[in-house]
GROMACS .gro file of C-alpha atoms in nm:
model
  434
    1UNK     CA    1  -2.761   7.345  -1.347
    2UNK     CA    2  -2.423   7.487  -1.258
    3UNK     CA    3  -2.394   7.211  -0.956
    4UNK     CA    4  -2.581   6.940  -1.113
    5UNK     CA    5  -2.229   6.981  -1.369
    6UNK     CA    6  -1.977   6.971  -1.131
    7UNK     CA    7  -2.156   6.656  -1.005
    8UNK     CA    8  -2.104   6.519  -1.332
    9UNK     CA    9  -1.769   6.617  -1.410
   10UNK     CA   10  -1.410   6.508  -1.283
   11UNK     CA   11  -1.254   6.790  -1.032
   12UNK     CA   12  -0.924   6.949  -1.204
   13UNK     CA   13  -0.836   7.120  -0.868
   14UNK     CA   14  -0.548   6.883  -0.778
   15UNK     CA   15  -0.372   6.933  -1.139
   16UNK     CA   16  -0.403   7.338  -1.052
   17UNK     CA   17  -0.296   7.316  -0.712
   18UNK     CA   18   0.004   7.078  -0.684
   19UNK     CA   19   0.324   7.095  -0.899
   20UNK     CA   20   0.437   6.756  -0.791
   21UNK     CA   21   0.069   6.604  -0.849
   22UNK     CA   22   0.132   6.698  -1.176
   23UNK     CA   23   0.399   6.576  -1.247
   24UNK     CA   24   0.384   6.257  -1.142
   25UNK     CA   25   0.026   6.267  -1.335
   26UNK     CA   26   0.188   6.320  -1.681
   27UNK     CA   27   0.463   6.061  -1.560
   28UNK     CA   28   0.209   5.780  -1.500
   29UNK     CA   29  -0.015   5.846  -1.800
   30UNK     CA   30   0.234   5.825  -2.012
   31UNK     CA   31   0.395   5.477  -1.890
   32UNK     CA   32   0.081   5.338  -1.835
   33UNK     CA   33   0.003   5.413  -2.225
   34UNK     CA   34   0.313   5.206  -2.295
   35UNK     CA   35   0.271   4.942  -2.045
   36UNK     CA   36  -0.055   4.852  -2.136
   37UNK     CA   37   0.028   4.830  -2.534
   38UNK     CA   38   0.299   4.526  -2.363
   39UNK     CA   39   0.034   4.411  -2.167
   40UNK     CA   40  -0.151   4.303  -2.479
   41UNK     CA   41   0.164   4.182  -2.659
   42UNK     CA   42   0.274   3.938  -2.414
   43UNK     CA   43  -0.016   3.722  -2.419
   44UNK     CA   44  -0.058   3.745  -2.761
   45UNK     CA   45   0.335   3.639  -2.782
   46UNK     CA   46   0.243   3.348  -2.584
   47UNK     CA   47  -0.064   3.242  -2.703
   48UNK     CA   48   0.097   3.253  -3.059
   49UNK     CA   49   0.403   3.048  -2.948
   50UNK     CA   50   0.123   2.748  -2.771
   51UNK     CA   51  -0.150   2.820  -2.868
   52UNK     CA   52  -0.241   2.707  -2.495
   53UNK     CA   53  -0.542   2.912  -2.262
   54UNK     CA   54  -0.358   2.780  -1.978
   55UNK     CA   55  -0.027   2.864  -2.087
   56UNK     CA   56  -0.135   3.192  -2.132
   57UNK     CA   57  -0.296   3.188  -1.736
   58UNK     CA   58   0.015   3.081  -1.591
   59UNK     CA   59   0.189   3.462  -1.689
   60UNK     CA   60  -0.005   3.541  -1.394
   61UNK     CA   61   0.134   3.262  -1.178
   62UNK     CA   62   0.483   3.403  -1.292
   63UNK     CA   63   0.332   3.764  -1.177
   64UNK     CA   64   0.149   3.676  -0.823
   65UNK     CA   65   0.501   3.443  -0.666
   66UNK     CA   66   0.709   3.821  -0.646
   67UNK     CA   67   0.418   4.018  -0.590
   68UNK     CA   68   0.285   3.833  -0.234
   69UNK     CA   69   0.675   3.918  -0.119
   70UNK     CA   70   0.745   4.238  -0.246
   71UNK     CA   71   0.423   4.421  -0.188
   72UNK     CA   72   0.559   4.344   0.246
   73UNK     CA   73   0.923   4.418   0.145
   74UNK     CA   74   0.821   4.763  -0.080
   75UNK     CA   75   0.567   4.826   0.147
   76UNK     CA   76   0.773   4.817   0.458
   77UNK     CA   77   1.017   5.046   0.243
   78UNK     CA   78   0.790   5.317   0.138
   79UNK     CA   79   0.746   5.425   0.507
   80UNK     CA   80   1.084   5.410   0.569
   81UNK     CA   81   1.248   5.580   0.249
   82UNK     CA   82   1.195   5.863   0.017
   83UNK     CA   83   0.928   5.749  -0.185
   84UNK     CA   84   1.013   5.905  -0.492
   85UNK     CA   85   1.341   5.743  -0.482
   86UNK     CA   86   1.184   5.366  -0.457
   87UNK     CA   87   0.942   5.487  -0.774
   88UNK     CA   88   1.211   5.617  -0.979
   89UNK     CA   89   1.455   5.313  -0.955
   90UNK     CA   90   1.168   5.071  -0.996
   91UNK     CA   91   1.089   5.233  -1.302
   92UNK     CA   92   1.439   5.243  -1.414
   93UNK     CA   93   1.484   4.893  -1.363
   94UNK     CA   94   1.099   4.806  -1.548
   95UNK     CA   95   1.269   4.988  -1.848
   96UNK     CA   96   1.513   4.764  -1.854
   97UNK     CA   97   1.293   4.473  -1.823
   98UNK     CA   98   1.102   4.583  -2.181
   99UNK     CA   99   1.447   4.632  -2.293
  100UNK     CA  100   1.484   4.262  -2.270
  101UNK     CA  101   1.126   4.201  -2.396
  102UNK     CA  102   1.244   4.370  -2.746
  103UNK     CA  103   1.604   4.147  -2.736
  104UNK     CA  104   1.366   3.889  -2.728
  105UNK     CA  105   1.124   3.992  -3.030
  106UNK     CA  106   1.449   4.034  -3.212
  107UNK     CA  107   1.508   3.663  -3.212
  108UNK     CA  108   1.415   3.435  -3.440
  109UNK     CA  109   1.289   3.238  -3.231
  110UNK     CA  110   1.169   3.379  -2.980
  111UNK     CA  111   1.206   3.149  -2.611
  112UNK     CA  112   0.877   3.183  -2.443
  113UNK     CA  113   1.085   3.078  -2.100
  114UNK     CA  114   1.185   3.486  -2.141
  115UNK     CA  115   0.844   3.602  -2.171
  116UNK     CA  116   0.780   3.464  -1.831
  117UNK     CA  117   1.105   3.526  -1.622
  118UNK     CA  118   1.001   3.921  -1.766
  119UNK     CA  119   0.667   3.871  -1.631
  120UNK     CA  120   0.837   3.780  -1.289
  121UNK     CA  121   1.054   4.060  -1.285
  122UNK     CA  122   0.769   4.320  -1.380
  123UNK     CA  123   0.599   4.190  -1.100
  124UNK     CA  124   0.907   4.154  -0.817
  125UNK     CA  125   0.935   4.563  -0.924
  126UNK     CA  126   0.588   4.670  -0.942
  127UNK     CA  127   0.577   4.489  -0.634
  128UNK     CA  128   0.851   4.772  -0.506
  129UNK     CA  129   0.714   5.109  -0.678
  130UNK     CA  130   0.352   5.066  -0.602
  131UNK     CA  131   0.328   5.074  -0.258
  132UNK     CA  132   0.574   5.409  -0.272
  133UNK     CA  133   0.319   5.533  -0.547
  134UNK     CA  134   0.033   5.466  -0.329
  135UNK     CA  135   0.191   5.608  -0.008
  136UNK     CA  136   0.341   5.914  -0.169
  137UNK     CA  137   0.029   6.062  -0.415
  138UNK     CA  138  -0.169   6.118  -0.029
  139UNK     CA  139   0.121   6.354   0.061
  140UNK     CA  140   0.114   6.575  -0.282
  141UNK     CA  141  -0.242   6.693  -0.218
  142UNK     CA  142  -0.437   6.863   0.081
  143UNK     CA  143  -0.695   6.596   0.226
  144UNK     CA  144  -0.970   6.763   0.127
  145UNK     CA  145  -0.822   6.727  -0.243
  146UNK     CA  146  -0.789   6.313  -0.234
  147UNK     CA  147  -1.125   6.212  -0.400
  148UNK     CA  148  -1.041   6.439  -0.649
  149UNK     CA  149  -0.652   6.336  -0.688
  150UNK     CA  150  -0.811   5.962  -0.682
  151UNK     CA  151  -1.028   6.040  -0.958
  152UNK     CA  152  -0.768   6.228  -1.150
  153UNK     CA  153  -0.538   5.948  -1.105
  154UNK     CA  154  -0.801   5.671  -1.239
  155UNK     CA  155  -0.892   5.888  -1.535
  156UNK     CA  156  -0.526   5.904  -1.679
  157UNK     CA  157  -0.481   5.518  -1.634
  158UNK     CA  158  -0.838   5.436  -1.797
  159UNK     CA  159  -0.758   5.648  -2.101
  160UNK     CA  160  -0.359   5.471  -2.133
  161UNK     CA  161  -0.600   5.152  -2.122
  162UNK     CA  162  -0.783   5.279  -2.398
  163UNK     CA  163  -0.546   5.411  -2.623
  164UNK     CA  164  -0.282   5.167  -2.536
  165UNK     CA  165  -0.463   4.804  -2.617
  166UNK     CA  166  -0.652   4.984  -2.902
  167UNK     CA  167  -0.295   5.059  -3.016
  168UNK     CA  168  -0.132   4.764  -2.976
  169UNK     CA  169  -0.421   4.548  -3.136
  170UNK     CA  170  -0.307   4.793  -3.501
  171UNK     CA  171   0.081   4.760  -3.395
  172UNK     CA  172   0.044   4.406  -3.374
  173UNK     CA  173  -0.145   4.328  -3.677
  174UNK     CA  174   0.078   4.568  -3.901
  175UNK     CA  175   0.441   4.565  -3.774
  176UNK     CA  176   0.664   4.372  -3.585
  177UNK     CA  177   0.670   4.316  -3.240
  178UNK     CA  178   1.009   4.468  -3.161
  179UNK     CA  179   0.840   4.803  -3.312
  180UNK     CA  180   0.608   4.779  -3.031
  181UNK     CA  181   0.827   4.684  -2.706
  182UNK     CA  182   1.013   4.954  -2.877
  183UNK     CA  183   0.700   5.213  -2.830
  184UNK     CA  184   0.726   5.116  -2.444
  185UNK     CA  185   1.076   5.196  -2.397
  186UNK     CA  186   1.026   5.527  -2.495
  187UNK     CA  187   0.758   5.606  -2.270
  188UNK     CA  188   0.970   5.458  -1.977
  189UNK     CA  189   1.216   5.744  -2.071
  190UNK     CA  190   0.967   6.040  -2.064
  191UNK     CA  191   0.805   5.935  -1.700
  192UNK     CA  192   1.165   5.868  -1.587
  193UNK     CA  193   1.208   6.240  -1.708
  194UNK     CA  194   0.923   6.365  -1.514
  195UNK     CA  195   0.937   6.154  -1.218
  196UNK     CA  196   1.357   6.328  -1.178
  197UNK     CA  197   1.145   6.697  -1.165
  198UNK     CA  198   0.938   6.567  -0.865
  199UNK     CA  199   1.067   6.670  -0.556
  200UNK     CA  200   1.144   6.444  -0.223
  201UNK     CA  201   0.883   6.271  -0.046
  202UNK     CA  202   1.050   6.194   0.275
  203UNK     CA  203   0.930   5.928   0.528
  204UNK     CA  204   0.736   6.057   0.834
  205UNK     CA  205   0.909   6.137   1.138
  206UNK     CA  206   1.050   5.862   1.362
  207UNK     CA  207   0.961   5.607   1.093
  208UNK     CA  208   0.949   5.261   1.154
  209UNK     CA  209   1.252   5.079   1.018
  210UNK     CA  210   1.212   4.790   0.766
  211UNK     CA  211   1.134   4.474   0.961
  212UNK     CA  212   0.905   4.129   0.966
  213UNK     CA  213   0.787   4.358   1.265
  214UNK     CA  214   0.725   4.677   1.120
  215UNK     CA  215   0.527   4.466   0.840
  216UNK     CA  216   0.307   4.286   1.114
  217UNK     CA  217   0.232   4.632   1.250
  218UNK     CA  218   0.053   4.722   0.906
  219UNK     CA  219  -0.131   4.369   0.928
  220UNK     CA  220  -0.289   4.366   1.229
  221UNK     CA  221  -0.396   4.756   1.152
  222UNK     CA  222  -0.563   4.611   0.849
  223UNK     CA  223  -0.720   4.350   1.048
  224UNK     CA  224  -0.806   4.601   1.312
  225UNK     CA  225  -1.008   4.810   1.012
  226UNK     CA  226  -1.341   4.609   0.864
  227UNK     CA  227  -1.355   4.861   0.624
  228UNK     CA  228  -1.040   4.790   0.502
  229UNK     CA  229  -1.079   4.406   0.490
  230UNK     CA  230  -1.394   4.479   0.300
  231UNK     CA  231  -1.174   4.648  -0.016
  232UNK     CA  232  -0.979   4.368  -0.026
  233UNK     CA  233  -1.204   4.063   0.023
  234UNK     CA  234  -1.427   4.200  -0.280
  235UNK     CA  235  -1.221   4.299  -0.470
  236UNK     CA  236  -1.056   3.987  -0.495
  237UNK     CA  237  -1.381   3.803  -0.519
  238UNK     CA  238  -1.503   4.001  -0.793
  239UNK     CA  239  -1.128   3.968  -0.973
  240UNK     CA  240  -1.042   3.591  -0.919
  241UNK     CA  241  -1.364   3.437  -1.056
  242UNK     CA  242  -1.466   3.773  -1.301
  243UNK     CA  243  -1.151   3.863  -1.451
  244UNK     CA  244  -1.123   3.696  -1.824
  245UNK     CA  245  -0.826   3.863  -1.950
  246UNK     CA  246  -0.610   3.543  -2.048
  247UNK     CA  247  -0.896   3.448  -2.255
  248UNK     CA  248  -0.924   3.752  -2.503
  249UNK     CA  249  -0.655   3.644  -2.764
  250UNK     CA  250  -0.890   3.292  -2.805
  251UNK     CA  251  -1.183   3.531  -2.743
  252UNK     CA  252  -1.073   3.765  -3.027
  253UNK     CA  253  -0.991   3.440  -3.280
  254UNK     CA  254  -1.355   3.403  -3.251
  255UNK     CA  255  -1.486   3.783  -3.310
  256UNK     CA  256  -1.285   3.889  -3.579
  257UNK     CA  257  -0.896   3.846  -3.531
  258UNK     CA  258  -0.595   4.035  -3.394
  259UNK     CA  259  -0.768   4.321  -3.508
  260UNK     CA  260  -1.025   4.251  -3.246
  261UNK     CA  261  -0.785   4.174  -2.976
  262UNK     CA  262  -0.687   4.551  -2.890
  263UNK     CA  263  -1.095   4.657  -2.888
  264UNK     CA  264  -1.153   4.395  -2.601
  265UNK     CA  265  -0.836   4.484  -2.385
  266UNK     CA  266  -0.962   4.874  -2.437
  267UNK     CA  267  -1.355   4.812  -2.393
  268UNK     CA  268  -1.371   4.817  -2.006
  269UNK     CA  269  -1.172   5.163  -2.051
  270UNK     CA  270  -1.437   5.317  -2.202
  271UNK     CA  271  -1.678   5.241  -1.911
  272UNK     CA  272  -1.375   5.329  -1.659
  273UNK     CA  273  -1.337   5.672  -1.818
  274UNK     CA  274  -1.715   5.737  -1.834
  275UNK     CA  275  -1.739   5.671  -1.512
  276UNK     CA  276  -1.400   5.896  -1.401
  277UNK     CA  277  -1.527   6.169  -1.566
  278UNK     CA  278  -1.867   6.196  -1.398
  279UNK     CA  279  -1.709   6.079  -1.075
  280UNK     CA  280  -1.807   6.427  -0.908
  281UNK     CA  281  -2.123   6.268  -0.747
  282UNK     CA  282  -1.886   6.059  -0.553
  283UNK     CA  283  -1.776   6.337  -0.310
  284UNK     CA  284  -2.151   6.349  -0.189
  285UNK     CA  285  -2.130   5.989  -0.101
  286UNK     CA  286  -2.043   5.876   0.263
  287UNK     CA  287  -2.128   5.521   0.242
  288UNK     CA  288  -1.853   5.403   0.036
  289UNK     CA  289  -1.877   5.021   0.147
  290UNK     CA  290  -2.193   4.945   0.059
  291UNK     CA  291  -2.105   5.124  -0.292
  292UNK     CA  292  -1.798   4.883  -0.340
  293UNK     CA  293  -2.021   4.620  -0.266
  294UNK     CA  294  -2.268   4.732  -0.553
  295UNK     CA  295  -2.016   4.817  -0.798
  296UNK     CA  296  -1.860   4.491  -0.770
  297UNK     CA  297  -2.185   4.283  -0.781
  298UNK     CA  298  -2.274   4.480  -1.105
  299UNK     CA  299  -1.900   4.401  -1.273
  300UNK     CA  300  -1.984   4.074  -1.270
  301UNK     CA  301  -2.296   4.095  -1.458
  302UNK     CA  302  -2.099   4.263  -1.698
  303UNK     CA  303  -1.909   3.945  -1.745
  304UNK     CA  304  -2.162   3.711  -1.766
  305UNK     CA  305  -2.312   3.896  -2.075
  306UNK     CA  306  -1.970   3.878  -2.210
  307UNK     CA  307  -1.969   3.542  -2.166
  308UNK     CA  308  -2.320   3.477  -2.349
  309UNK     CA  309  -2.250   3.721  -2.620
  310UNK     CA  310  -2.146   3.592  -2.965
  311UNK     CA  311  -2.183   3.949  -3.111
  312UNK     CA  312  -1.876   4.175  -3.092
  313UNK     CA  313  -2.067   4.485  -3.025
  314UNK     CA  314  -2.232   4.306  -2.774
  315UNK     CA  315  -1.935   4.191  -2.592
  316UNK     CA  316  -1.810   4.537  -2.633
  317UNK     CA  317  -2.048   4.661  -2.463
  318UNK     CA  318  -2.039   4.438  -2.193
  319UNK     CA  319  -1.703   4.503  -2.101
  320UNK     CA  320  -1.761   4.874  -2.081
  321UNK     CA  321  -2.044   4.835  -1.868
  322UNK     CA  322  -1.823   4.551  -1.667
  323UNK     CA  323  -1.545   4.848  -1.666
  324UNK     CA  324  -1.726   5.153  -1.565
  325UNK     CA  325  -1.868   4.942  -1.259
  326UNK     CA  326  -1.510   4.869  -1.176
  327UNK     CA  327  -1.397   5.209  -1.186
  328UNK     CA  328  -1.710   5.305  -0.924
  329UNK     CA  329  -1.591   5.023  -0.691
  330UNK     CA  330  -1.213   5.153  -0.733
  331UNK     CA  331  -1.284   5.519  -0.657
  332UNK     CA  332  -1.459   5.408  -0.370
  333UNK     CA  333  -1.185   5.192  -0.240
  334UNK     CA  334  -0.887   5.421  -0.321
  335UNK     CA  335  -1.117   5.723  -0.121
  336UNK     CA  336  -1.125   5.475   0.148
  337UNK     CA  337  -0.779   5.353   0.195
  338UNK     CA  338  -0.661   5.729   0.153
  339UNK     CA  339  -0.894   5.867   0.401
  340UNK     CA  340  -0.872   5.611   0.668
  341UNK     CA  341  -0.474   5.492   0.707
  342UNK     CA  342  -0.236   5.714   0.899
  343UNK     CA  343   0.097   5.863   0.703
  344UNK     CA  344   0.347   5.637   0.960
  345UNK     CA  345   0.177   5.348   0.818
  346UNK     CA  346   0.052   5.447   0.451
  347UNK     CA  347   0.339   5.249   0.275
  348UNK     CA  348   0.266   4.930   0.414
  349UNK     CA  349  -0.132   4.946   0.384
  350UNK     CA  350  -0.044   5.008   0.012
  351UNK     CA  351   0.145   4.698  -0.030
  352UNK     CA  352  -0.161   4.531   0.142
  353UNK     CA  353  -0.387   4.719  -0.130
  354UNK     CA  354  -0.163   4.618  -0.405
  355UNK     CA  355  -0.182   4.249  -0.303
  356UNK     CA  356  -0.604   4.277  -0.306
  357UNK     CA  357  -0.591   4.448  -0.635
  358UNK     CA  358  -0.337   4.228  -0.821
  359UNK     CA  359  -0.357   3.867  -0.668
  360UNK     CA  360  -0.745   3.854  -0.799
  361UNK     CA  361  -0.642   3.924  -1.104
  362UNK     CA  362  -0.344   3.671  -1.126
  363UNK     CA  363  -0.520   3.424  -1.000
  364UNK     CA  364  -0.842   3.457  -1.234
  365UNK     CA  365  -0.658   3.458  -1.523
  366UNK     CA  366  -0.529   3.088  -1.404
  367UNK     CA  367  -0.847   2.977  -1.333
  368UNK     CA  368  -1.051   3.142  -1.622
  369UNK     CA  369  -0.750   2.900  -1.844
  370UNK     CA  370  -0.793   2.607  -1.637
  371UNK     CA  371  -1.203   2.632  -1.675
  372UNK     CA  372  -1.149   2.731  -2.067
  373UNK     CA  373  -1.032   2.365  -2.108
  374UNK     CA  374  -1.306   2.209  -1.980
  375UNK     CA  375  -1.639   2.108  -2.156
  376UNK     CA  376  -1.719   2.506  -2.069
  377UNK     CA  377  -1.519   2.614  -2.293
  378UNK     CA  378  -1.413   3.004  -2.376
  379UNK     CA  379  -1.739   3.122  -2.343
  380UNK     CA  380  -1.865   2.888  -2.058
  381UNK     CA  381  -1.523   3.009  -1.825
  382UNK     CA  382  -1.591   3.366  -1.871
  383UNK     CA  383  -1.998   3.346  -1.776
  384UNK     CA  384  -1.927   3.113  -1.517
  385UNK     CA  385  -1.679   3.306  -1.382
  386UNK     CA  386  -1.931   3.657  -1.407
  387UNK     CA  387  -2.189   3.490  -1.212
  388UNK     CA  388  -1.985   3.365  -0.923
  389UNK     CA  389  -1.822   3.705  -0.855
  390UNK     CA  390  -2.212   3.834  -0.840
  391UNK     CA  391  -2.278   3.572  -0.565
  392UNK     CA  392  -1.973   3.619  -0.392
  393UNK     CA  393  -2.040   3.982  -0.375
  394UNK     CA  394  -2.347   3.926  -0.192
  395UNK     CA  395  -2.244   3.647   0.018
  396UNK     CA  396  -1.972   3.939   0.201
  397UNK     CA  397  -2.245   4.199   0.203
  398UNK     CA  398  -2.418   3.937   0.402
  399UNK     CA  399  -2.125   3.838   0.615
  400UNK     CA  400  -1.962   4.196   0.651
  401UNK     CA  401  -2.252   4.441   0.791
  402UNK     CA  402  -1.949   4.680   0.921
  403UNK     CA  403  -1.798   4.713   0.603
  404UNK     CA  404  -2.160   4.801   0.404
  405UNK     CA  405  -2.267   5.052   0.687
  406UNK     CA  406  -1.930   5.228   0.654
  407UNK     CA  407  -1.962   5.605   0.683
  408UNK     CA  408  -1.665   5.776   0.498
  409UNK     CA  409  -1.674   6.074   0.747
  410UNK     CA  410  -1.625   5.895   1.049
  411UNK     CA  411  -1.320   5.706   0.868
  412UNK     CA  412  -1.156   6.049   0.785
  413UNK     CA  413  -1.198   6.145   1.141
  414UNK     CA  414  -1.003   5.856   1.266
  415UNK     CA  415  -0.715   5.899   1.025
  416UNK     CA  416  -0.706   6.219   1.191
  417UNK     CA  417  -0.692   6.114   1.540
  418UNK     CA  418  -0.407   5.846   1.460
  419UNK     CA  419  -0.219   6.091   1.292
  420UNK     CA  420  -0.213   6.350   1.559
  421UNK     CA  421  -0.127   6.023   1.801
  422UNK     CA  422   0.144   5.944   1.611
  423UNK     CA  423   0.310   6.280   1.546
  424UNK     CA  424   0.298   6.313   1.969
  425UNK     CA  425   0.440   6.008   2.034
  426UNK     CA  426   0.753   6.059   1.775
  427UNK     CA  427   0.803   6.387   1.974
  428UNK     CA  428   0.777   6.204   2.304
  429UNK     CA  429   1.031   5.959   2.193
  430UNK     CA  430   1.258   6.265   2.004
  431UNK     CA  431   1.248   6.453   2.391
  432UNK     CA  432   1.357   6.110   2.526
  433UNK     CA  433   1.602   6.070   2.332
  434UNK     CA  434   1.752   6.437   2.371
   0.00000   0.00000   0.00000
């Protein structure tokens, strides 16, 4: 009984164990709450200003131009820098972004051209902190610790996207929307806090300096990897044609109101934190591709019933199902990229990631707006959407055999070996030089 619960329950070890995991825990959760209550607000903003689906797609146009540069140019940085240096003057500068944000509410008039030259810069500095965030967490925790750490890390977004949209769906309908770029401002100040107490994450020895070479080195070790080409290729399947998100505010006009609009942004958190919190059964699971594969297929069921539904409990429902499948498919990615990439090279894999994880979801908000304005309508984009990201989730099982017979010890064991290679051929070149 005393197993089958730690099976069934999230692994605190990392939080016990690490000072600077900590830390940079509590910093996270408590940006993420605030980012995410913004998230909501700026399509709302714009969808209020144009009443426009596709107007409110094109944020993530403005989003995915910065991202497909930066994730290579922060990326190349991460290994090259200290890391917590590039994620504490991103965030500096993202606080001053939703600094401008409130200037804006402030307005009478508010210019919607601002609301998308802030989604640009979000993006051109996300594009610089995540790949740091992504290379650095691997170094704050043994490696026997990382599934854990992963899950830890999952579990304090998933409950900011709870609270947060939940939160901003009340803010929204009851105050001002200054008051609420106001509530994000302040949370930028507390992780910038935290994230100051963290201590330096320098880059591994003989590190590669920032070049278009250095950034073709992490490419072709991507391309090298199936496994790795797996995460991304689903995951950007199951994002770009399952990932409704521009539609909610019409979605919510339909259900019940602003009121509404904060349950659907926070629904697929409640499947994502149901699924974090019995993630132990994940450390007893070696085939990780073939459970991406799964996980993915099964999100975009999820979406299809949201599609159908006309019933708000129903469509809640069906984005928490949609989001706990999407958690199981992210665990299983983020144990595989942390398991399998080498240190020397961990900062420019992560910019790789963080172009899989974000371009799907840029680009299926544009065409989940485009589709919306068709005879399909809001409903018809979102189903249509779910039941393409099931097919094209088994179409690559079918056409990547490598990536669904992936064995998660074997990856771990190669990290291992490249690691070792590495750290012998920096001292090589460190005797030369001497």
């Amino acid at each position: 009984m005393a197993d089958r619960k730690r099976r069934l329950s999230v692994d605190l070890t990392p939080l016990r164990t690490s000072r600077d995991f900590r830390l940079v825990f509590l910093s996270g959760a408590v940006t993420s709450f605030g980012s995410f209550i913004s998230y909501v607000t700026i399509p709302y903003q714009v969808a209020k200003l144009t009443d426009d689906p596709l107007m409110v797609g094109l944020i993530g146009v403005c989003e995915l131009a910065p991202i497909l540069i930066m994730a290579f140019v922060g990326g190349a940085l991460a290994d090259f820098v200290d890391r917590r240096l590039l994620v504490r003057g991103s965030e500096a500068a993202l606080a001053l972004i939703c600094g401008l944000l409130l200037i804006n509410s402030l307005s009478a008039e508010p210019h919607l051209w601002l609301l998308y030259v802030c989604a640009f810069l979000t993006a051109t500095f996300a594009g610089l902190q995540q790949p740091a965030m992504g290379a650095m967490l691997p170094r704050l925790v043994k490696p026997e610790e990382l599934p854990a750490a992963m899950a830890l890390k999952s579990l304090s977004m998933q409950f900011s996207q709870l609270i947060g949209p939940s939160l901003a769906g009340i803010l929204i309908a009851t105050v001002d929307l200054a008051w609420v770029y106001t509530f994000d401002l302040l949370t930028f100040a507390v992780s910038l806090l935290l994230l100051t107490l963290v201590k330096a994450v320098p880059p591994p020895p003989a590190a590669d300096r920032p070049s278009l070479s250095s950034v073709v080195t992490g490419l072709k070790y991507a391309k090298s990897r199936p496994e790795l080409l797996g995460t991304y290729l689903v995951d950007i399947n199951a994002m770009f044609f399952g990932m409704p998100s521009a539609l909610y505010p019409f979605l919510a006009d339909r259900l019940g109101g602003p009121e509404v609009l904060g349950l659907l942004y926070a629904a697929p958190a409640v499947g994502s934190m149901l699924a974090t919190v019995g993630s132990g059964w994940t450390e007893r699971v070696h085939r990780h591709g073939l459970m991406v594969i799964i996980a993915a297929a099964f999100w975009g069921v999820g979406i299809v019933g949201v599609g159908l539904s006309h019933m708000l409990w129903l469509t809640l429902f069906c984005l928490a199902f949609a989001g706990a499948a999407d958690m199981v498919s992210g665990l299983f990615r983020m144990i595989i990229w942390n398991q399998t990439i080498p240190d020397h090279l961990r900062g420019r894999l992560a910019g790789i990631e963080m172009l899989s994880y974000t371009t799907g979801p840029l680009l299926g908000q544009l065409r989940s707006g485009l589709m919306a304005r068709t005879s399909l309508g809001v409903g018809g984009s979102i189903w249509v959407g779910g039941a393409l990201c099931v097919a094209g989730s088994l179409a690559l099982a079918a056409a990547l055999p490598k990536f669904v017979r992936y064995d998660g010890e074997h990856g771990l064991a190669l990290k291992q070996a490249a690691d070792a290679e590495w750290a012998a051929s920096a001292e090589a070149r460190a005797a030369s030089a001497g």
